Amino acid sequence: MKMLRYFLHLVQLGLIYAVYLVDDLYKNHLGFMRNVSFYSHKVEANTFGGKLYLLPVLLVVIALLLLLKKRSVENVILLLIGLAFLIWQLAFTFQTTPIYYLVSGILFIGFLLQLIIVLLKRS
């Protein structure tokens, strides 16, 4: 289990790089930019796209409940990732950041990986 936790932490570090990679792909590859723009507009027009800010609020509440149950470094990291996701949702918009939904997805995956780490440590 310890090796799995270390592997998941490495994947999380890879997700940080993925944000920069996605930004670079968006700026330098026309086909990627077209696909991202097309699907981002589809998500924004969808009913889920307008209510996406509720997801990080729920995740921060989950992180707070886990932190109140047991204080550990992993739980604090979980809360920080949840807060980063919430700040991302509130501070930026699709109009200012074209890769808004991609970064939101990467932050969500990072939160889920950290949640797996927290739950593995508890067992």
PDB file of C-alpha atoms in Angstrom:
ATOM      1  CA  MET A   1       0.000   0.000   0.000  1.00  0.00           C
ATOM      2  CA  LYS A   2       2.864   2.359   0.712  1.00  0.00           C
ATOM      3  CA  MET A   3       4.224   1.977  -2.822  1.00  0.00           C
ATOM      4  CA  LEU A   4       0.763   2.683  -4.240  1.00  0.00           C
ATOM      5  CA  ARG A   5       0.560   5.915  -2.239  1.00  0.00           C
ATOM      6  CA  TYR A   6       3.976   6.999  -3.507  1.00  0.00           C
ATOM      7  CA  PHE A   7       2.924   6.156  -7.057  1.00  0.00           C
ATOM      8  CA  LEU A   8      -0.265   8.206  -6.672  1.00  0.00           C
ATOM      9  CA  HIS A   9       1.770  11.161  -5.387  1.00  0.00           C
ATOM     10  CA  LEU A  10       3.959  10.891  -8.484  1.00  0.00           C
ATOM     11  CA  VAL A  11       0.858  10.875 -10.674  1.00  0.00           C
ATOM     12  CA  GLN A  12      -0.301  14.032  -8.903  1.00  0.00           C
ATOM     13  CA  LEU A  13       3.012  15.696  -9.690  1.00  0.00           C
ATOM     14  CA  GLY A  14       2.494  14.622 -13.290  1.00  0.00           C
ATOM     15  CA  LEU A  15      -0.890  16.359 -13.244  1.00  0.00           C
ATOM     16  CA  ILE A  16       0.843  19.639 -12.420  1.00  0.00           C
ATOM     17  CA  TYR A  17       2.905  19.163 -15.564  1.00  0.00           C
ATOM     18  CA  ALA A  18      -0.264  18.261 -17.471  1.00  0.00           C
ATOM     19  CA  VAL A  19      -1.665  21.753 -16.852  1.00  0.00           C
ATOM     20  CA  TYR A  20       1.370  23.309 -18.553  1.00  0.00           C
ATOM     21  CA  LEU A  21       1.281  20.706 -21.321  1.00  0.00           C
ATOM     22  CA  VAL A  22      -2.386  21.372 -22.067  1.00  0.00           C
ATOM     23  CA  ASP A  23      -1.718  25.117 -22.153  1.00  0.00           C
ATOM     24  CA  ASP A  24       1.188  24.608 -24.550  1.00  0.00           C
ATOM     25  CA  LEU A  25      -0.864  22.288 -26.766  1.00  0.00           C
ATOM     26  CA  TYR A  26      -3.681  24.811 -26.861  1.00  0.00           C
ATOM     27  CA  LYS A  27      -1.355  27.628 -27.889  1.00  0.00           C
ATOM     28  CA  ASN A  28       0.688  25.735 -30.482  1.00  0.00           C
ATOM     29  CA  HIS A  29      -1.563  23.116 -32.112  1.00  0.00           C
ATOM     30  CA  LEU A  30      -4.515  24.306 -34.135  1.00  0.00           C
ATOM     31  CA  GLY A  31      -6.382  20.975 -34.155  1.00  0.00           C
ATOM     32  CA  PHE A  32      -6.170  20.682 -30.369  1.00  0.00           C
ATOM     33  CA  MET A  33      -7.331  24.298 -30.011  1.00  0.00           C
ATOM     34  CA  ARG A  34     -10.344  23.681 -32.254  1.00  0.00           C
ATOM     35  CA  ASN A  35     -11.377  20.552 -30.360  1.00  0.00           C
ATOM     36  CA  VAL A  36     -10.971  22.218 -26.969  1.00  0.00           C
ATOM     37  CA  SER A  37     -12.950  25.262 -28.088  1.00  0.00           C
ATOM     38  CA  PHE A  38     -15.724  23.138 -29.577  1.00  0.00           C
ATOM     39  CA  TYR A  39     -16.154  20.903 -26.538  1.00  0.00           C
ATOM     40  CA  SER A  40     -15.730  23.771 -24.064  1.00  0.00           C
ATOM     41  CA  HIS A  41     -18.606  25.613 -25.716  1.00  0.00           C
ATOM     42  CA  LYS A  42     -20.686  22.436 -25.594  1.00  0.00           C
ATOM     43  CA  VAL A  43     -19.978  22.016 -21.863  1.00  0.00           C
ATOM     44  CA  GLU A  44     -20.707  25.666 -21.163  1.00  0.00           C
ATOM     45  CA  ALA A  45     -24.030  25.461 -23.007  1.00  0.00           C
ATOM     46  CA  ASN A  46     -24.947  22.313 -21.062  1.00  0.00           C
ATOM     47  CA  THR A  47     -26.828  22.637 -17.762  1.00  0.00           C
ATOM     48  CA  PHE A  48     -23.901  21.019 -15.923  1.00  0.00           C
ATOM     49  CA  GLY A  49     -21.431  23.640 -17.165  1.00  0.00           C
ATOM     50  CA  GLY A  50     -23.251  26.447 -15.368  1.00  0.00           C
ATOM     51  CA  LYS A  51     -23.324  24.556 -12.078  1.00  0.00           C
ATOM     52  CA  LEU A  52     -19.743  23.328 -12.096  1.00  0.00           C
ATOM     53  CA  TYR A  53     -18.855  25.604  -9.156  1.00  0.00           C
ATOM     54  CA  LEU A  54     -20.937  23.365  -6.860  1.00  0.00           C
ATOM     55  CA  LEU A  55     -18.536  20.446  -7.332  1.00  0.00           C
ATOM     56  CA  PRO A  56     -15.525  22.045  -5.584  1.00  0.00           C
ATOM     57  CA  VAL A  57     -17.797  23.293  -2.794  1.00  0.00           C
ATOM     58  CA  LEU A  58     -18.893  19.701  -2.183  1.00  0.00           C
ATOM     59  CA  LEU A  59     -15.291  18.496  -2.365  1.00  0.00           C
ATOM     60  CA  VAL A  60     -14.131  21.094   0.182  1.00  0.00           C
ATOM     61  CA  VAL A  61     -16.923  20.002   2.546  1.00  0.00           C
ATOM     62  CA  ILE A  62     -15.820  16.368   2.180  1.00  0.00           C
ATOM     63  CA  ALA A  63     -12.203  17.377   2.820  1.00  0.00           C
ATOM     64  CA  LEU A  64     -13.200  19.367   5.916  1.00  0.00           C
ATOM     65  CA  LEU A  65     -15.159  16.426   7.318  1.00  0.00           C
ATOM     66  CA  LEU A  66     -12.204  14.107   6.798  1.00  0.00           C
ATOM     67  CA  LEU A  67      -9.854  16.658   8.347  1.00  0.00           C
ATOM     68  CA  LEU A  68     -12.077  17.027  11.403  1.00  0.00           C
ATOM     69  CA  LYS A  69     -12.155  13.247  11.828  1.00  0.00           C
ATOM     70  CA  LYS A  70      -8.402  12.839  11.679  1.00  0.00           C
ATOM     71  CA  ARG A  71      -5.744  15.472  11.291  1.00  0.00           C
ATOM     72  CA  SER A  72      -2.935  14.322   9.059  1.00  0.00           C
ATOM     73  CA  VAL A  73      -0.731  15.750   6.343  1.00  0.00           C
ATOM     74  CA  GLU A  74      -2.679  13.909   3.645  1.00  0.00           C
ATOM     75  CA  ASN A  75      -5.976  15.382   4.866  1.00  0.00           C
ATOM     76  CA  VAL A  76      -4.489  18.887   4.838  1.00  0.00           C
ATOM     77  CA  ILE A  77      -3.234  18.327   1.286  1.00  0.00           C
ATOM     78  CA  LEU A  78      -6.717  17.122   0.344  1.00  0.00           C
ATOM     79  CA  LEU A  79      -8.219  20.313   1.728  1.00  0.00           C
ATOM     80  CA  LEU A  80      -5.630  22.450  -0.088  1.00  0.00           C
ATOM     81  CA  ILE A  81      -6.373  20.758  -3.404  1.00  0.00           C
ATOM     82  CA  GLY A  82     -10.095  21.261  -2.821  1.00  0.00           C
ATOM     83  CA  LEU A  83      -9.537  24.925  -2.019  1.00  0.00           C
ATOM     84  CA  ALA A  84      -7.340  25.342  -5.107  1.00  0.00           C
ATOM     85  CA  PHE A  85     -10.126  23.828  -7.199  1.00  0.00           C
ATOM     86  CA  LEU A  86     -12.686  26.160  -5.603  1.00  0.00           C
ATOM     87  CA  ILE A  87     -10.484  29.225  -6.128  1.00  0.00           C
ATOM     88  CA  TRP A  88      -9.917  28.183  -9.756  1.00  0.00           C
ATOM     89  CA  GLN A  89     -13.680  27.931 -10.301  1.00  0.00           C
ATOM     90  CA  LEU A  90     -14.410  31.295  -8.706  1.00  0.00           C
ATOM     91  CA  ALA A  91     -11.447  33.370  -9.916  1.00  0.00           C
ATOM     92  CA  PHE A  92     -11.358  32.363 -13.575  1.00  0.00           C
ATOM     93  CA  THR A  93     -14.009  32.022 -16.238  1.00  0.00           C
ATOM     94  CA  PHE A  94     -14.242  30.280 -19.575  1.00  0.00           C
ATOM     95  CA  GLN A  95     -14.010  33.646 -21.347  1.00  0.00           C
ATOM     96  CA  THR A  96     -10.673  34.534 -19.713  1.00  0.00           C
ATOM     97  CA  THR A  97      -9.105  31.066 -19.826  1.00  0.00           C
ATOM     98  CA  PRO A  98      -9.813  28.923 -22.889  1.00  0.00           C
ATOM     99  CA  ILE A  99      -8.608  25.721 -21.171  1.00  0.00           C
ATOM    100  CA  TYR A 100     -10.861  26.362 -18.151  1.00  0.00           C
ATOM    101  CA  TYR A 101     -12.660  23.017 -18.278  1.00  0.00           C
ATOM    102  CA  LEU A 102      -9.485  21.028 -18.935  1.00  0.00           C
ATOM    103  CA  VAL A 103      -7.768  22.524 -15.888  1.00  0.00           C
ATOM    104  CA  SER A 104     -10.932  21.930 -13.861  1.00  0.00           C
ATOM    105  CA  GLY A 105     -10.823  18.278 -14.880  1.00  0.00           C
ATOM    106  CA  ILE A 106      -7.150  17.992 -13.971  1.00  0.00           C
ATOM    107  CA  LEU A 107      -7.799  19.531 -10.538  1.00  0.00           C
ATOM    108  CA  PHE A 108     -10.729  17.157 -10.018  1.00  0.00           C
ATOM    109  CA  ILE A 109      -8.565  14.143 -10.885  1.00  0.00           C
ATOM    110  CA  GLY A 110      -5.890  15.436  -8.483  1.00  0.00           C
ATOM    111  CA  PHE A 111      -8.493  15.697  -5.721  1.00  0.00           C
ATOM    112  CA  LEU A 112      -9.742  12.168  -6.397  1.00  0.00           C
ATOM    113  CA  LEU A 113      -6.201  10.777  -6.292  1.00  0.00           C
ATOM    114  CA  GLN A 114      -5.564  12.530  -2.975  1.00  0.00           C
ATOM    115  CA  LEU A 115      -8.870  11.200  -1.646  1.00  0.00           C
ATOM    116  CA  ILE A 116      -7.743   7.681  -2.569  1.00  0.00           C
ATOM    117  CA  ILE A 117      -4.472   8.295  -0.706  1.00  0.00           C
ATOM    118  CA  VAL A 118      -6.365   9.498   2.378  1.00  0.00           C
ATOM    119  CA  LEU A 119      -8.691   6.501   2.312  1.00  0.00           C
ATOM    120  CA  LEU A 120      -5.790   4.075   1.825  1.00  0.00           C
ATOM    121  CA  LYS A 121      -3.989   5.586   4.794  1.00  0.00           C
ATOM    122  CA  ARG A 122      -7.078   5.235   6.990  1.00  0.00           C
ATOM    123  CA  SER A 123      -7.354   1.495   6.330  1.00  0.00           C
TER     124      SER A 123
END
